Structure formats: C-alpha cells, structure tokens
C-alpha cells in the first residue's frame, strides 16, 4: 500500500547494500543520535521534526540520515544499530515487517506491534504522532459543502450520480475498491476510470470525475480545497505515524524518551497535509517549516 509498495523492489536491493556497510550509529560522525527518514517529502518533514525536538529539548546532538530508503531499508538499518530512530506507519510495520493480516483497530495494531517489536527486535514503538497516512477517498470541497457530506456512508447516497477515478492497484486489489464498495454499498454512474495517480487531482478539479482515491496526507488536498471523507466503518487498516527507537539507545539516554513522547498526538491529518503543502507546493525550507510548526505547538 502507498508509496512503500511501489518502492518495494528498490528498497529490498538497497537493504542488501546497507546491511554490508560498516557504518554504526554509536561510532560514526558527531551526533549522539542518528535519525533516519524514508524517501518521500512527508518523511523528510517527520525526520527533521524528530531531530529538532531532540536537539531543542535535550543536550544530545543528532546526525540526520534523510532519504535512507523504504521500510525494509530503515528497518534493517535500525536493527543493525546503524540508526537509532525513524518514523514508521503502523499498518506497514504490522503487515510488511511482521507479515500479519491487517487489523482495523488502531489500538490493537499499536499494542501488538509494540509487543512484537520489543520481543523480536529490541525496538520501542513510541506513541503515535497523532495522524495516519492511508488510502483516502477524496471529493471536491464544494460538493462536500453542497451535500453536507463528511463520511463515506453519507457519500454512498450520491455516488450513483458520480464518476470515480482510481489507480489500477486500488481498483484491482480486493482490499482496495472492491472491498470498499461492498462495505459502503458504493455504486457509480459508470464503471470507475483507471487513472494515473499523478492525474487524479487534476481530473477531480476539472470535474472529469467526482471521487478519487489518494493518500490521506497529500499536500494537494489542502492546496486545492479538497475533502477527505471519513472512513466511518474503519474499512482501511490504520497507518498511524509512530517513532521507532532502539531500546538500547533509550536506556543510554533516558532524556530521549521524554523528548520524543512530547510529540505524541501533536499532528493532525490536516496539519500534516498543510506541512506537506508548504514544502511541496510552496517550496519552503523544511527546517524552517518544522521550526515554525514546533513553535505553534509550544514544543
């Protein structure tokens, strides 16, 4: 799901390369803590947030490893002691790393993930930052206001007059549109169009389609005034953003736990979309965007 699946093959190859490196978090460079991020904009922002939070609230120094790779690369690096922490999405860790069947309850996923990561990898799964990045069903803001729609159940009453536009994978996977349609009783005026993911928002704005499937924290959502419909029946599994940290590092630097826990619940999905938009849409500097966000949150 999401960008992770698209990059799966590449990240597997990169994981082999990283595993062969002699780099070690405890001996390389000047930083006490090594923070990594995966290879897309949202992760750049979250990695910088974690780094700034540690540097500003403790006496520790941080070495940043941005764009390290996908989930497999970061996971292999952290269990090898090459990095100390990164932000992962709980659903990805649960299904891709632990190879478990998807579970829809976010609290259950987090607790099972926390226990398994501690036992198998000696890693700590910290509390969620407050948002998740998952599949999202998106409509125009004007339609949401006109029909007073907030949820997928409410939207189902109008989809027989609408047109849908979705990526090929989302249309074909049983846990994508087929299952979603069964859960909510979604029917469209004509069969949903298969669309390039890079074109779905343009098609929505130009009214060529009326509902698309994107990622819930895409910066374009806020930039274009679109609305994410609430998955009120919890069809999609949770993909909460949560810091993953080596227990050995937390034991060595007890102040680290307090610093990271201060980020718990601090970012809403709307705020993450806006942060992504500031970087991707307005081309603002990531360090500045993160610094201003921390200031606004009183961190």
PDB file of C-alpha atoms in Angstrom, residues 30-216:
ATOM      1  CA  UNK A  30      29.478  13.701  15.672  1.00  0.00           C
ATOM      2  CA  UNK A  31      25.849  13.064  16.606  1.00  0.00           C
ATOM      3  CA  UNK A  32      24.816  11.193  19.742  1.00  0.00           C
ATOM      4  CA  UNK A  33      21.629  10.093  17.962  1.00  0.00           C
ATOM      5  CA  UNK A  34      21.176   9.088  14.321  1.00  0.00           C
ATOM      6  CA  UNK A  35      17.713   9.862  12.904  1.00  0.00           C
ATOM      7  CA  UNK A  36      16.722   8.454   9.516  1.00  0.00           C
ATOM      8  CA  UNK A  37      13.757   9.040   7.257  1.00  0.00           C
ATOM      9  CA  UNK A  38      12.199   7.207   4.339  1.00  0.00           C
ATOM     10  CA  UNK A  39      12.345   8.558   0.819  1.00  0.00           C
ATOM     11  CA  UNK A  40       9.465  10.991   0.357  1.00  0.00           C
ATOM     12  CA  UNK A  41       8.574  14.518   1.455  1.00  0.00           C
ATOM     13  CA  UNK A  42       6.416  13.676   4.455  1.00  0.00           C
ATOM     14  CA  UNK A  43       9.230  11.585   5.882  1.00  0.00           C
ATOM     15  CA  UNK A  44      11.723  14.410   5.318  1.00  0.00           C
ATOM     16  CA  UNK A  45       9.483  16.598   7.466  1.00  0.00           C
ATOM     17  CA  UNK A  46       8.963  13.996  10.193  1.00  0.00           C
ATOM     18  CA  UNK A  47      12.655  13.125  10.385  1.00  0.00           C
ATOM     19  CA  UNK A  48      13.508  16.789  10.807  1.00  0.00           C
ATOM     20  CA  UNK A  49      10.773  17.166  13.429  1.00  0.00           C
ATOM     21  CA  UNK A  50      12.223  14.308  15.436  1.00  0.00           C
ATOM     22  CA  UNK A  51      15.755  15.700  15.101  1.00  0.00           C
ATOM     23  CA  UNK A  52      14.796  19.243  16.113  1.00  0.00           C
ATOM     24  CA  UNK A  53      12.729  18.012  19.041  1.00  0.00           C
ATOM     25  CA  UNK A  54      15.687  16.071  20.412  1.00  0.00           C
ATOM     26  CA  UNK A  55      18.198  18.861  19.867  1.00  0.00           C
ATOM     27  CA  UNK A  56      15.974  21.580  21.346  1.00  0.00           C
ATOM     28  CA  UNK A  57      14.820  19.715  24.457  1.00  0.00           C
ATOM     29  CA  UNK A  58      17.936  17.714  25.415  1.00  0.00           C
ATOM     30  CA  UNK A  59      21.709  18.145  25.402  1.00  0.00           C
ATOM     31  CA  UNK A  60      22.020  15.485  22.700  1.00  0.00           C
ATOM     32  CA  UNK A  61      23.249  16.083  19.159  1.00  0.00           C
ATOM     33  CA  UNK A  62      21.649  14.497  16.110  1.00  0.00           C
ATOM     34  CA  UNK A  63      23.019  13.145  12.862  1.00  0.00           C
ATOM     35  CA  UNK A  64      20.376  13.190  10.135  1.00  0.00           C
ATOM     36  CA  UNK A  65      20.102  10.415   7.519  1.00  0.00           C
ATOM     37  CA  UNK A  66      17.332  11.683   5.195  1.00  0.00           C
ATOM     38  CA  UNK A  67      16.007   9.651   2.276  1.00  0.00           C
ATOM     39  CA  UNK A  68      17.621   6.488   3.586  1.00  0.00           C
ATOM     40  CA  UNK A  69      15.133   4.284   1.724  1.00  0.00           C
ATOM     41  CA  UNK A  70      11.844   2.473   2.216  1.00  0.00           C
ATOM     42  CA  UNK A  71      10.553   0.491   5.168  1.00  0.00           C
ATOM     43  CA  UNK A  72      12.797  -2.543   4.644  1.00  0.00           C
ATOM     44  CA  UNK A  73      15.916  -0.383   4.412  1.00  0.00           C
ATOM     45  CA  UNK A  74      15.128   1.616   7.551  1.00  0.00           C
ATOM     46  CA  UNK A  75      14.089  -1.483   9.481  1.00  0.00           C
ATOM     47  CA  UNK A  76      17.279  -3.344   8.584  1.00  0.00           C
ATOM     48  CA  UNK A  77      19.356  -0.297   9.463  1.00  0.00           C
ATOM     49  CA  UNK A  78      17.811   0.157  12.899  1.00  0.00           C
ATOM     50  CA  UNK A  79      18.056  -3.490  13.951  1.00  0.00           C
ATOM     51  CA  UNK A  80      21.697  -3.459  12.780  1.00  0.00           C
ATOM     52  CA  UNK A  81      22.399  -0.453  15.010  1.00  0.00           C
ATOM     53  CA  UNK A  82      23.181   1.793  12.047  1.00  0.00           C
ATOM     54  CA  UNK A  83      20.477   4.287  13.009  1.00  0.00           C
ATOM     55  CA  UNK A  84      18.729   4.988  16.300  1.00  0.00           C
ATOM     56  CA  UNK A  85      15.241   6.019  15.232  1.00  0.00           C
ATOM     57  CA  UNK A  86      12.858   6.728  12.361  1.00  0.00           C
ATOM     58  CA  UNK A  87       9.130   7.264  11.836  1.00  0.00           C
ATOM     59  CA  UNK A  88       7.148   4.264  10.598  1.00  0.00           C
ATOM     60  CA  UNK A  89       3.472   3.724   9.774  1.00  0.00           C
ATOM     61  CA  UNK A  90       1.877   1.108  11.994  1.00  0.00           C
ATOM     62  CA  UNK A  91      -0.038  -0.690   9.246  1.00  0.00           C
ATOM     63  CA  UNK A  92       3.114  -1.004   7.151  1.00  0.00           C
ATOM     64  CA  UNK A  93       5.113  -2.378  10.069  1.00  0.00           C
ATOM     65  CA  UNK A  94       2.331  -4.785  11.012  1.00  0.00           C
ATOM     66  CA  UNK A  95       1.690  -6.232   7.545  1.00  0.00           C
ATOM     67  CA  UNK A  96       5.023  -5.808   5.753  1.00  0.00           C
ATOM     68  CA  UNK A  97       7.587  -6.292   8.531  1.00  0.00           C
ATOM     69  CA  UNK A  98       5.679  -8.670  10.822  1.00  0.00           C
ATOM     70  CA  UNK A  99       3.756 -10.335   7.950  1.00  0.00           C
ATOM     71  CA  UNK A 100       0.476 -10.196   9.870  1.00  0.00           C
ATOM     72  CA  UNK A 101      -3.035  -9.966   8.448  1.00  0.00           C
ATOM     73  CA  UNK A 102      -4.437  -6.451   8.536  1.00  0.00           C
ATOM     74  CA  UNK A 103      -6.350  -5.441  11.669  1.00  0.00           C
ATOM     75  CA  UNK A 104      -8.665  -2.414  11.642  1.00  0.00           C
ATOM     76  CA  UNK A 105      -8.449  -1.353  15.293  1.00  0.00           C
ATOM     77  CA  UNK A 106      -5.554   1.148  15.655  1.00  0.00           C
ATOM     78  CA  UNK A 107      -5.131   0.455  19.386  1.00  0.00           C
ATOM     79  CA  UNK A 108      -4.860  -3.292  18.795  1.00  0.00           C
ATOM     80  CA  UNK A 109      -2.363  -2.796  15.967  1.00  0.00           C
ATOM     81  CA  UNK A 110      -0.197  -0.471  18.055  1.00  0.00           C
ATOM     82  CA  UNK A 111      -0.193  -2.738  21.096  1.00  0.00           C
ATOM     83  CA  UNK A 112       0.594  -5.900  19.130  1.00  0.00           C
ATOM     84  CA  UNK A 113       3.275  -4.035  17.199  1.00  0.00           C
ATOM     85  CA  UNK A 114       4.792  -2.707  20.423  1.00  0.00           C
ATOM     86  CA  UNK A 115       4.992  -6.181  21.949  1.00  0.00           C
ATOM     87  CA  UNK A 116       6.346  -7.889  18.819  1.00  0.00           C
ATOM     88  CA  UNK A 117       8.975  -5.221  18.102  1.00  0.00           C
ATOM     89  CA  UNK A 118      10.216  -5.354  21.688  1.00  0.00           C
ATOM     90  CA  UNK A 119      10.462  -9.159  21.708  1.00  0.00           C
ATOM     91  CA  UNK A 120      11.801  -9.750  18.193  1.00  0.00           C
ATOM     92  CA  UNK A 121      13.944  -6.687  17.541  1.00  0.00           C
ATOM     93  CA  UNK A 122      14.543  -4.957  20.903  1.00  0.00           C
ATOM     94  CA  UNK A 123      12.858  -1.864  19.471  1.00  0.00           C
ATOM     95  CA  UNK A 124      10.435   0.533  21.137  1.00  0.00           C
ATOM     96  CA  UNK A 125       7.284   1.571  19.266  1.00  0.00           C
ATOM     97  CA  UNK A 126       6.528   5.010  20.692  1.00  0.00           C
ATOM     98  CA  UNK A 127       3.060   6.636  20.857  1.00  0.00           C
ATOM     99  CA  UNK A 128       1.552   7.892  17.599  1.00  0.00           C
ATOM    100  CA  UNK A 129       2.263  11.443  16.457  1.00  0.00           C
ATOM    101  CA  UNK A 130      -1.493  11.827  16.097  1.00  0.00           C
ATOM    102  CA  UNK A 131      -2.218  11.207  12.428  1.00  0.00           C
ATOM    103  CA  UNK A 132      -2.204   8.391   9.907  1.00  0.00           C
ATOM    104  CA  UNK A 133      -1.356   8.244   6.204  1.00  0.00           C
ATOM    105  CA  UNK A 134      -3.587   5.742   4.469  1.00  0.00           C
ATOM    106  CA  UNK A 135      -5.808   5.416   1.424  1.00  0.00           C
ATOM    107  CA  UNK A 136      -8.305   8.276   1.369  1.00  0.00           C
ATOM    108  CA  UNK A 137     -11.490   8.790  -0.616  1.00  0.00           C
ATOM    109  CA  UNK A 138     -11.495  12.421  -1.706  1.00  0.00           C
ATOM    110  CA  UNK A 139     -14.116  14.751  -3.186  1.00  0.00           C
ATOM    111  CA  UNK A 140     -14.289  18.435  -4.096  1.00  0.00           C
ATOM    112  CA  UNK A 141     -14.822  20.786  -1.182  1.00  0.00           C
ATOM    113  CA  UNK A 142     -17.781  22.397  -2.929  1.00  0.00           C
ATOM    114  CA  UNK A 143     -19.551  19.039  -3.164  1.00  0.00           C
ATOM    115  CA  UNK A 144     -18.866  18.240   0.483  1.00  0.00           C
ATOM    116  CA  UNK A 145     -20.439  21.554   1.452  1.00  0.00           C
ATOM    117  CA  UNK A 146     -23.348  21.344  -1.001  1.00  0.00           C
ATOM    118  CA  UNK A 147     -24.453  17.908   0.177  1.00  0.00           C
ATOM    119  CA  UNK A 148     -23.191  18.230   3.764  1.00  0.00           C
ATOM    120  CA  UNK A 149     -21.038  15.117   3.366  1.00  0.00           C
ATOM    121  CA  UNK A 150     -18.355  14.142   5.864  1.00  0.00           C
ATOM    122  CA  UNK A 151     -18.292  10.334   5.759  1.00  0.00           C
ATOM    123  CA  UNK A 152     -18.208   7.566   3.175  1.00  0.00           C
ATOM    124  CA  UNK A 153     -21.570   6.308   4.386  1.00  0.00           C
ATOM    125  CA  UNK A 154     -23.092   9.713   3.641  1.00  0.00           C
ATOM    126  CA  UNK A 155     -21.381   9.863   0.237  1.00  0.00           C
ATOM    127  CA  UNK A 156     -22.843   6.479  -0.794  1.00  0.00           C
ATOM    128  CA  UNK A 157     -26.224   8.159  -1.273  1.00  0.00           C
ATOM    129  CA  UNK A 158     -24.785  10.345  -4.037  1.00  0.00           C
ATOM    130  CA  UNK A 159     -22.283   8.095  -5.819  1.00  0.00           C
ATOM    131  CA  UNK A 160     -24.902   6.669  -8.253  1.00  0.00           C
ATOM    132  CA  UNK A 161     -24.778  10.122  -9.904  1.00  0.00           C
ATOM    133  CA  UNK A 162     -20.982  10.452  -9.625  1.00  0.00           C
ATOM    134  CA  UNK A 163     -17.946   9.215 -11.540  1.00  0.00           C
ATOM    135  CA  UNK A 164     -14.979   7.628  -9.810  1.00  0.00           C
ATOM    136  CA  UNK A 165     -11.310   7.781 -10.806  1.00  0.00           C
ATOM    137  CA  UNK A 166      -8.820   5.384  -9.184  1.00  0.00           C
ATOM    138  CA  UNK A 167      -5.367   3.927  -9.714  1.00  0.00           C
ATOM    139  CA  UNK A 168      -5.103   0.446 -11.215  1.00  0.00           C
ATOM    140  CA  UNK A 169      -3.855  -1.175  -7.992  1.00  0.00           C
ATOM    141  CA  UNK A 170      -6.671   0.302  -5.926  1.00  0.00           C
ATOM    142  CA  UNK A 171      -9.273  -0.919  -8.409  1.00  0.00           C
ATOM    143  CA  UNK A 172      -7.869  -4.440  -8.642  1.00  0.00           C
ATOM    144  CA  UNK A 173      -6.941  -5.266  -5.051  1.00  0.00           C
ATOM    145  CA  UNK A 174      -9.694  -6.960  -3.058  1.00  0.00           C
ATOM    146  CA  UNK A 175      -8.729  -4.804  -0.073  1.00  0.00           C
ATOM    147  CA  UNK A 176      -8.989  -1.726  -2.323  1.00  0.00           C
ATOM    148  CA  UNK A 177     -12.085  -0.598  -4.188  1.00  0.00           C
ATOM    149  CA  UNK A 178     -13.911  -3.980  -4.439  1.00  0.00           C
ATOM    150  CA  UNK A 179     -13.972  -4.414  -0.670  1.00  0.00           C
ATOM    151  CA  UNK A 180     -14.670  -0.740  -0.064  1.00  0.00           C
ATOM    152  CA  UNK A 181     -17.623  -0.816  -2.443  1.00  0.00           C
ATOM    153  CA  UNK A 182     -19.087  -3.843  -0.635  1.00  0.00           C
ATOM    154  CA  UNK A 183     -18.609  -2.276   2.776  1.00  0.00           C
ATOM    155  CA  UNK A 184     -20.285   1.026   1.925  1.00  0.00           C
ATOM    156  CA  UNK A 185     -22.556  -0.001  -0.956  1.00  0.00           C
ATOM    157  CA  UNK A 186     -20.785   2.343  -3.372  1.00  0.00           C
ATOM    158  CA  UNK A 187     -22.182   2.397  -6.928  1.00  0.00           C
ATOM    159  CA  UNK A 188     -21.175   4.876  -9.611  1.00  0.00           C
ATOM    160  CA  UNK A 189     -22.972   6.176 -12.689  1.00  0.00           C
ATOM    161  CA  UNK A 190     -20.421   4.335 -14.862  1.00  0.00           C
ATOM    162  CA  UNK A 191     -17.580   1.949 -14.041  1.00  0.00           C
ATOM    163  CA  UNK A 192     -14.737   3.844 -12.297  1.00  0.00           C
ATOM    164  CA  UNK A 193     -11.958   5.032 -14.592  1.00  0.00           C
ATOM    165  CA  UNK A 194      -8.427   3.690 -14.260  1.00  0.00           C
ATOM    166  CA  UNK A 195      -6.253   6.778 -13.838  1.00  0.00           C
ATOM    167  CA  UNK A 196      -2.598   7.656 -13.445  1.00  0.00           C
ATOM    168  CA  UNK A 197      -2.086   8.673  -9.824  1.00  0.00           C
ATOM    169  CA  UNK A 198      -0.349  11.833 -10.957  1.00  0.00           C
ATOM    170  CA  UNK A 199      -3.530  12.993 -12.716  1.00  0.00           C
ATOM    171  CA  UNK A 200      -6.277  12.180 -10.230  1.00  0.00           C
ATOM    172  CA  UNK A 201      -6.407  15.584  -8.516  1.00  0.00           C
ATOM    173  CA  UNK A 202      -6.386  17.484 -11.791  1.00  0.00           C
ATOM    174  CA  UNK A 203      -9.252  15.310 -13.049  1.00  0.00           C
ATOM    175  CA  UNK A 204     -11.194  15.951  -9.844  1.00  0.00           C
ATOM    176  CA  UNK A 205     -10.751  19.725 -10.029  1.00  0.00           C
ATOM    177  CA  UNK A 206     -11.667  19.751 -13.734  1.00  0.00           C
ATOM    178  CA  UNK A 207     -14.826  17.771 -12.856  1.00  0.00           C
ATOM    179  CA  UNK A 208     -13.948  14.850 -15.084  1.00  0.00           C
ATOM    180  CA  UNK A 209     -14.503  12.639 -12.018  1.00  0.00           C
ATOM    181  CA  UNK A 210     -16.225  13.254  -8.681  1.00  0.00           C
ATOM    182  CA  UNK A 211     -14.356  10.966  -6.281  1.00  0.00           C
ATOM    183  CA  UNK A 212     -10.748   9.748  -6.264  1.00  0.00           C
ATOM    184  CA  UNK A 213      -8.531   7.609  -4.043  1.00  0.00           C
ATOM    185  CA  UNK A 214      -5.349   9.296  -2.835  1.00  0.00           C
ATOM    186  CA  UNK A 215      -3.176   9.319   0.258  1.00  0.00           C
ATOM    187  CA  UNK A 216      -4.758  10.944   3.288  1.00  0.00           C
TER     188      UNK A 216
END
